[in-house]
XYZ file of C-alpha atoms in Angstrom:
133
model
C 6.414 -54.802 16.430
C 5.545 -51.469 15.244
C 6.289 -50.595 11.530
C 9.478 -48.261 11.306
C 6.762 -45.575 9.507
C 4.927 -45.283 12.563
C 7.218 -45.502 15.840
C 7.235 -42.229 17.667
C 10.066 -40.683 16.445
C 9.060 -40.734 13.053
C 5.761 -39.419 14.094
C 7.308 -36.850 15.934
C 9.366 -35.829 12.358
C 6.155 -35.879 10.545
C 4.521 -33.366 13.519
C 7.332 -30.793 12.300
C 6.838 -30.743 8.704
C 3.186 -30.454 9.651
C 4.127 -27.443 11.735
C 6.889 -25.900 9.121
C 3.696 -26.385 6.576
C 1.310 -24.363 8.700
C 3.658 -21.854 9.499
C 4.727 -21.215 6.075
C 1.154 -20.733 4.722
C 0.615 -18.497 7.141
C 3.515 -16.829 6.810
C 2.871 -16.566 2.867
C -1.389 -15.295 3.203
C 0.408 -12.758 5.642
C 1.704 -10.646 3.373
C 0.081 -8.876 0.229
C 2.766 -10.023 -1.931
C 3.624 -13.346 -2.145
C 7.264 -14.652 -3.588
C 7.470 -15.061 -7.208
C 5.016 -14.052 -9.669
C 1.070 -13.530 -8.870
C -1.026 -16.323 -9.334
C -4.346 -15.745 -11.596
C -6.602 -18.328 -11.828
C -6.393 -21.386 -11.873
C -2.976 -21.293 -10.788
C -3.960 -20.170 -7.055
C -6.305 -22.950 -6.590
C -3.520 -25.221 -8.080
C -1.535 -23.681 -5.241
C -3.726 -23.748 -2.411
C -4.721 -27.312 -3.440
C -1.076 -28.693 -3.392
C -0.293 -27.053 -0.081
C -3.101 -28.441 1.772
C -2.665 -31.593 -0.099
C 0.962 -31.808 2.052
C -0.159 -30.746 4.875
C -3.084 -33.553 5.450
C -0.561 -35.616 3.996
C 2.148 -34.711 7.019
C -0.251 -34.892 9.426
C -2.273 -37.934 8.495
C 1.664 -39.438 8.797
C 1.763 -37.885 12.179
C -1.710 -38.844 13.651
C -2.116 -42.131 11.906
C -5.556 -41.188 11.475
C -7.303 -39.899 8.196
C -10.198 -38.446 9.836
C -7.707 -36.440 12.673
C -5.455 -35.049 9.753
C -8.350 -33.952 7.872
C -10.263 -31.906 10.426
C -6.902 -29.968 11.426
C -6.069 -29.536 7.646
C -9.439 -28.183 7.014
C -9.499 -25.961 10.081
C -6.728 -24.536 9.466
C -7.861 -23.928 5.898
C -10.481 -21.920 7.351
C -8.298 -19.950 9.849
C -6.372 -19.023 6.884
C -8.963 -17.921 5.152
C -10.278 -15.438 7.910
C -7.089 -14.346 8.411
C -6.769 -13.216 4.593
C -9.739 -11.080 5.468
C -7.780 -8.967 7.884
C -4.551 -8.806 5.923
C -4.777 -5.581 3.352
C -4.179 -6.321 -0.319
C -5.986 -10.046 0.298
C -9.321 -11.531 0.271
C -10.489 -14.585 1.366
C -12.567 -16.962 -0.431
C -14.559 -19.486 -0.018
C -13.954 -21.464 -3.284
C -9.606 -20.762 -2.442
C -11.157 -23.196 0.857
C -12.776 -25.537 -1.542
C -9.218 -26.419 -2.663
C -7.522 -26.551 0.315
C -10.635 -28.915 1.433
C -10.142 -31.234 -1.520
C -6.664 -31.310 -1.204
C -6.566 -32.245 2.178
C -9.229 -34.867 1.563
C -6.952 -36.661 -0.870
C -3.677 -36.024 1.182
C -5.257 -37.801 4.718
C -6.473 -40.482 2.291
C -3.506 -41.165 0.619
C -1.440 -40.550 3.655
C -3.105 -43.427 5.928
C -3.993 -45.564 2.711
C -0.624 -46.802 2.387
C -0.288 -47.552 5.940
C -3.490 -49.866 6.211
C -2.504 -51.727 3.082
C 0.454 -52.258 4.800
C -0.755 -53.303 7.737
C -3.057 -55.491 5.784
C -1.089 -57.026 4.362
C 1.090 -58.174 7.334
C -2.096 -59.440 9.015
C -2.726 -61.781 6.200
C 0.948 -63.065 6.550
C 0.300 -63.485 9.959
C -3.036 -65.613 9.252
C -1.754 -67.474 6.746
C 1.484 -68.758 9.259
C -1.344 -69.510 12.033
C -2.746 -71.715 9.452
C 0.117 -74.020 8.526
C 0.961 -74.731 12.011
């Protein structure tokens, strides 16, 4: 029996947050101005750490698969990035990557962490029945 967390449809929820994630940083490093007040340092690496922290997270929900959710967090890091450097009024920058990198590290990680504990965890239950029979 699969685990209610991982069945399709809930996958299929965690695709769209994924995609409502990438879509709104893009929407937001489209722009020169961003909502709300600018962000000076540290605060924008605070930012771009917590968004790509949510996105790994989303998608390592989605793919099941830490390494998966990373790569397309980090890529799309990257894409962002380069597509700062066309946008006037915004830079990219290669430590602003940095954090979304390490953000997206610990968001796959934590994302498919819970789920193989889990599933740990059931396997043992399931050993430990074999046993007493």
């Amino acid at each position: 029996m699969t685990p209610p967390a991982t069945s399709s449809r809930f996958r299929a929820v965690w695709w769209l947050i994924s995609l409502g994630i990438m879509g709104t940083i893009w929407w937001l490093s489209s722009s020169a101005d961003t909502p709300g007040p600018p962000l000076v340092h540290p605060l924008d690496w605070i930012a771009h750490f917590t968004a790509y922290f949510a996105l790994a997270y989303a998608l390592g929900r989605a793919t099941g698969r830490r390494d998966v959710a990373l790569l397309i967090a980090v890529w799309w890091g990257a894409l962002d990035e380069v597509h700062q450097a066309f946008v006037p009024g915004r830079d990219a920058g290669v430590t602003d990557w940095l954090f979304d990198l390490a953000g997206a590290w610990i968001g796959s990680r934590w994302a498919t962490r819970r789920r193989g504990a889990r599933q740990d965890r059931e396997g043992e239950a399931e050993t430990v029945r074999n046993q007493t029979w």
